CSV table of C-alpha atoms in Angstrom, one decimal:
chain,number,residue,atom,x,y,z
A,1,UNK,CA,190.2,117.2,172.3
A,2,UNK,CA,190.2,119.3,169.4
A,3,UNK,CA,187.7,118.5,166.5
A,4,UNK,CA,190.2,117.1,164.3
A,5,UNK,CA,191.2,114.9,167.1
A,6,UNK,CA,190.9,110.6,166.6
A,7,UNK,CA,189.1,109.3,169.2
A,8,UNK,CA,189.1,105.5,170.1
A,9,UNK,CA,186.1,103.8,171.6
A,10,UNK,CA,186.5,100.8,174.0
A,11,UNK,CA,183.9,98.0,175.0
A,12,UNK,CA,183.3,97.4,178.5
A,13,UNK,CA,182.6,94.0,180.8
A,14,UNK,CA,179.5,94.0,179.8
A,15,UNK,CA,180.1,94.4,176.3
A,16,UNK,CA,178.3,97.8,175.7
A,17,UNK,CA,180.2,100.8,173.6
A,18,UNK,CA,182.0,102.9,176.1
A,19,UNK,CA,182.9,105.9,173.9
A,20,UNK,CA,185.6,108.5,175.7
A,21,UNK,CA,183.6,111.5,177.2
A,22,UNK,CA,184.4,114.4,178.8
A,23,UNK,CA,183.4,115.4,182.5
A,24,UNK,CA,181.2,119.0,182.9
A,25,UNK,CA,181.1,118.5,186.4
A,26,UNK,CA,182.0,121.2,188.8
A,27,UNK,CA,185.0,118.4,190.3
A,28,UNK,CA,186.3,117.8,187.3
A,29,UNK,CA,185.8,119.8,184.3
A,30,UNK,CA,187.5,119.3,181.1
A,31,UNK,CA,188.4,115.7,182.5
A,32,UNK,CA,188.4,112.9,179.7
A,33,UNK,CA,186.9,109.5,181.1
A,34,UNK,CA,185.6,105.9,179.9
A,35,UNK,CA,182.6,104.9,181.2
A,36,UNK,CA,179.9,102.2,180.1
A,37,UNK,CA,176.6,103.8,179.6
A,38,UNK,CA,175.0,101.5,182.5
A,39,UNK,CA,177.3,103.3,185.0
A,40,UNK,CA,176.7,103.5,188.1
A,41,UNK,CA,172.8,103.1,188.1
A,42,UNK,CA,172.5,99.8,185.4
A,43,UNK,CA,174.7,97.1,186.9
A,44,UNK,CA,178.2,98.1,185.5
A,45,UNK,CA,181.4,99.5,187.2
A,46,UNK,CA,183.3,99.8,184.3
A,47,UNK,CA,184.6,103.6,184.7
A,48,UNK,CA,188.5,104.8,184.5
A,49,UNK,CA,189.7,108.4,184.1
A,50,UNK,CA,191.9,108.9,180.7
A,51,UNK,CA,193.6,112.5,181.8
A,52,UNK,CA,195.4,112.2,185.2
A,53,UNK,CA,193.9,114.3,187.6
A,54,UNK,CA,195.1,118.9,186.9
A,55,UNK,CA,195.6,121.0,190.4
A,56,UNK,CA,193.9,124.5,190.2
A,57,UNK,CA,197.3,126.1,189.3
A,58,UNK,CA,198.0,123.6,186.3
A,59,UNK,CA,194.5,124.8,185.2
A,60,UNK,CA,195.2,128.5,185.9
A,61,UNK,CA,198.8,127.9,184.2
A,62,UNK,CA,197.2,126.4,181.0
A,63,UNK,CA,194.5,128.6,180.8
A,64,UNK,CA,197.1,131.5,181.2
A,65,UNK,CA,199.2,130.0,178.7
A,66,UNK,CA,196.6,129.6,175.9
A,67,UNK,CA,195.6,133.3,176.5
A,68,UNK,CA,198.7,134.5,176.1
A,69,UNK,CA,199.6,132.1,172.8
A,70,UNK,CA,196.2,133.7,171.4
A,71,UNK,CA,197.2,137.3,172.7
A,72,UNK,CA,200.0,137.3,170.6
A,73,UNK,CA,198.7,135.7,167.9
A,74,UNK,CA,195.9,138.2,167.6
A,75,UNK,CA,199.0,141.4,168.1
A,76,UNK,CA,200.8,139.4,164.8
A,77,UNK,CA,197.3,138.9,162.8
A,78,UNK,CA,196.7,143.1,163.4
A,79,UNK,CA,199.8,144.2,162.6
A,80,UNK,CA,199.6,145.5,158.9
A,81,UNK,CA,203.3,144.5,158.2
A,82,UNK,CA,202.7,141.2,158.7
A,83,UNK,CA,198.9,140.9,157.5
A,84,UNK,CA,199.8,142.3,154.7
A,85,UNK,CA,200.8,138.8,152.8
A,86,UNK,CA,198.8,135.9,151.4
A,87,UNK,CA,202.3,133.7,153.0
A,88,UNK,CA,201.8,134.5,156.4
A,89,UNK,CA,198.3,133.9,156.2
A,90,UNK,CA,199.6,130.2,155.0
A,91,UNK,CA,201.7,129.7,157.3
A,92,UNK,CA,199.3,130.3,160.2
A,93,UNK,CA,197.0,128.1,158.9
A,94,UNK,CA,199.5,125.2,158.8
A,95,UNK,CA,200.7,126.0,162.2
A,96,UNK,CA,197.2,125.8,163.4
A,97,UNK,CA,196.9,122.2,161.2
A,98,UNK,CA,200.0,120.9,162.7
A,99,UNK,CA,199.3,122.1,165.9
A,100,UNK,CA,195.7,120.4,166.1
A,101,UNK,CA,197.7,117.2,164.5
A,102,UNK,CA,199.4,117.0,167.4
A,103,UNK,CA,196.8,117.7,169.9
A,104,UNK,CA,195.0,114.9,168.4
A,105,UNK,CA,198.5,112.7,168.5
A,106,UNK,CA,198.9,113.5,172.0
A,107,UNK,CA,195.3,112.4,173.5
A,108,UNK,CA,195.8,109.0,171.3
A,109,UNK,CA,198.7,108.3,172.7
A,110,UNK,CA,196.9,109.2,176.1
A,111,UNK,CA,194.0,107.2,175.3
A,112,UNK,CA,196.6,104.4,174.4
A,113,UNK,CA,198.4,104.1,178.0
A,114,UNK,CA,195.3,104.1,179.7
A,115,UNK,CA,194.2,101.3,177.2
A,116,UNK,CA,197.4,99.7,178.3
A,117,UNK,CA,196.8,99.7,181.7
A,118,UNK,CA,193.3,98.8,181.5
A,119,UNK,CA,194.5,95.8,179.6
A,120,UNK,CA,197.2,95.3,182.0
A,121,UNK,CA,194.7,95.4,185.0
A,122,UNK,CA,192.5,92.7,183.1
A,123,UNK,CA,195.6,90.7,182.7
A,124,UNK,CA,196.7,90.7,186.2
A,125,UNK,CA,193.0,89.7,187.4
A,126,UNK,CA,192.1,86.8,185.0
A,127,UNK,CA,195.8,85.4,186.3
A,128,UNK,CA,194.8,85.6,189.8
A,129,UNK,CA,191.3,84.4,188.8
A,130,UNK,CA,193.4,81.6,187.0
A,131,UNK,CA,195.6,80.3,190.1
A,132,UNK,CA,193.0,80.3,192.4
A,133,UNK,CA,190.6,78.0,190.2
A,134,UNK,CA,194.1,76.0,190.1
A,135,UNK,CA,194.2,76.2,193.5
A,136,UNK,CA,190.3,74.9,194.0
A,137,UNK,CA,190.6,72.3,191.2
A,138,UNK,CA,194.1,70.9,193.2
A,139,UNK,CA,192.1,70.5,196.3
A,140,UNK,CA,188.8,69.1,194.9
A,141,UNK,CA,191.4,66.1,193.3
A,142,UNK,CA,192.8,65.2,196.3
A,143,UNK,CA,189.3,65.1,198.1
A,144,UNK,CA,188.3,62.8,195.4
A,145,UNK,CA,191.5,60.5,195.4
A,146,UNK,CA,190.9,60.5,199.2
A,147,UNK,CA,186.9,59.9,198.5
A,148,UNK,CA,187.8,56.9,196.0
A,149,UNK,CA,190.4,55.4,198.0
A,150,UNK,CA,188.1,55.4,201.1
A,151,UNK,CA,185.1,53.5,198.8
A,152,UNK,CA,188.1,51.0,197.7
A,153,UNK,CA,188.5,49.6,201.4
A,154,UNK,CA,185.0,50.2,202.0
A,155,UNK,CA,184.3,48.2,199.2
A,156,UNK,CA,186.9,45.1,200.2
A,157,UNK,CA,185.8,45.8,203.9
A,158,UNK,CA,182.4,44.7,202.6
A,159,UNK,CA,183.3,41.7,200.2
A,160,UNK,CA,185.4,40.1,203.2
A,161,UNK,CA,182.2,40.8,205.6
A,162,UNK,CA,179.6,38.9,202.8
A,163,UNK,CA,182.6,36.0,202.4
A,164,UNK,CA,182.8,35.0,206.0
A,165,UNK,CA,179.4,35.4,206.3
A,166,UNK,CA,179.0,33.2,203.3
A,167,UNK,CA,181.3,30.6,204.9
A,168,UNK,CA,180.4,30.6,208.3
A,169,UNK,CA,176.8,29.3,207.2
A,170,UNK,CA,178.2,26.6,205.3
């Protein structure tokens, strides 16, 4: 993410700031994650990946690519025909503003799907979560109709027991 860039910071399950990062490892280098500061040691598993996963030749390919972008730009900056004017000078300046605009656009919109889809995942959970407490709450009723029902005869069983009783005595 460039410096200019807008970053977004998400809260996870256990309601600590999970701030987007970026991965130094050896694995993954370079790779933009979401992780709450508990994880994995403190009790929390919120973690997701924000940049899908680059091969070694989409590295090698962008790396390539960014040389060569600043290769040129370097051949066009020495070249007294074209250094020589205060409007080139400008212009690369607002290229470089726009082009860090957009860097910055493109990891929010990034940042936005994976919000999406972490939202989406959430979604999807608490609905199962939901039907199976239907579920549970279906079959505890009809254990308690049953259990009631049961107490009713029980209950008449016991009043027609104490009446003859009652009369036989008399």
């Amino acid at each position: 993410m460039s410096s200019s860039s807008v970053t977004l910071d998400y809260s996870c399950f256990c309601g600590e700031r999970a701030p987007i990062q970026v991965s130094f490892t050896d694995k993954n280098p370079g790779r933009k994650f979401v992780g709450c500061k508990k994880f994995p040691n403190g009790h929390c598993e919120f973690f997701v990946w924000v940049d899908k996963k680059m091969n070694p030749g989409e590295k090698y390919r962008e790396l390539y690519m960014r040389h060569e972008a600043l290769k040129h730009m370097h051949e066009a900056l020495s070249d007294p025909r074209v250094n020589s004017g205060q409007k080139y000078q400008d212009l690369c300046m607002r290229h470089e503003a726009l082009k860090q605009r957009y860097e910055a656009l493109s990891d929010v919109n990034v940042e936005l799907k994976n919000l999406n889809n972490l939202l989406s995942d959430s979604m999807d959970a608490e609905k199962r979560r939901k039907v199976e407490l239907q579920e549970k709450f279906d079959e505890m009723e009809k254990k308690y109709l049953a259990c009631r029902k049961a107490c009713k005869k029980l209950l008449i069983f016991v009043i027609i027991v104490v009446l003859w009783l009652f009369l036989k005595r008399n």
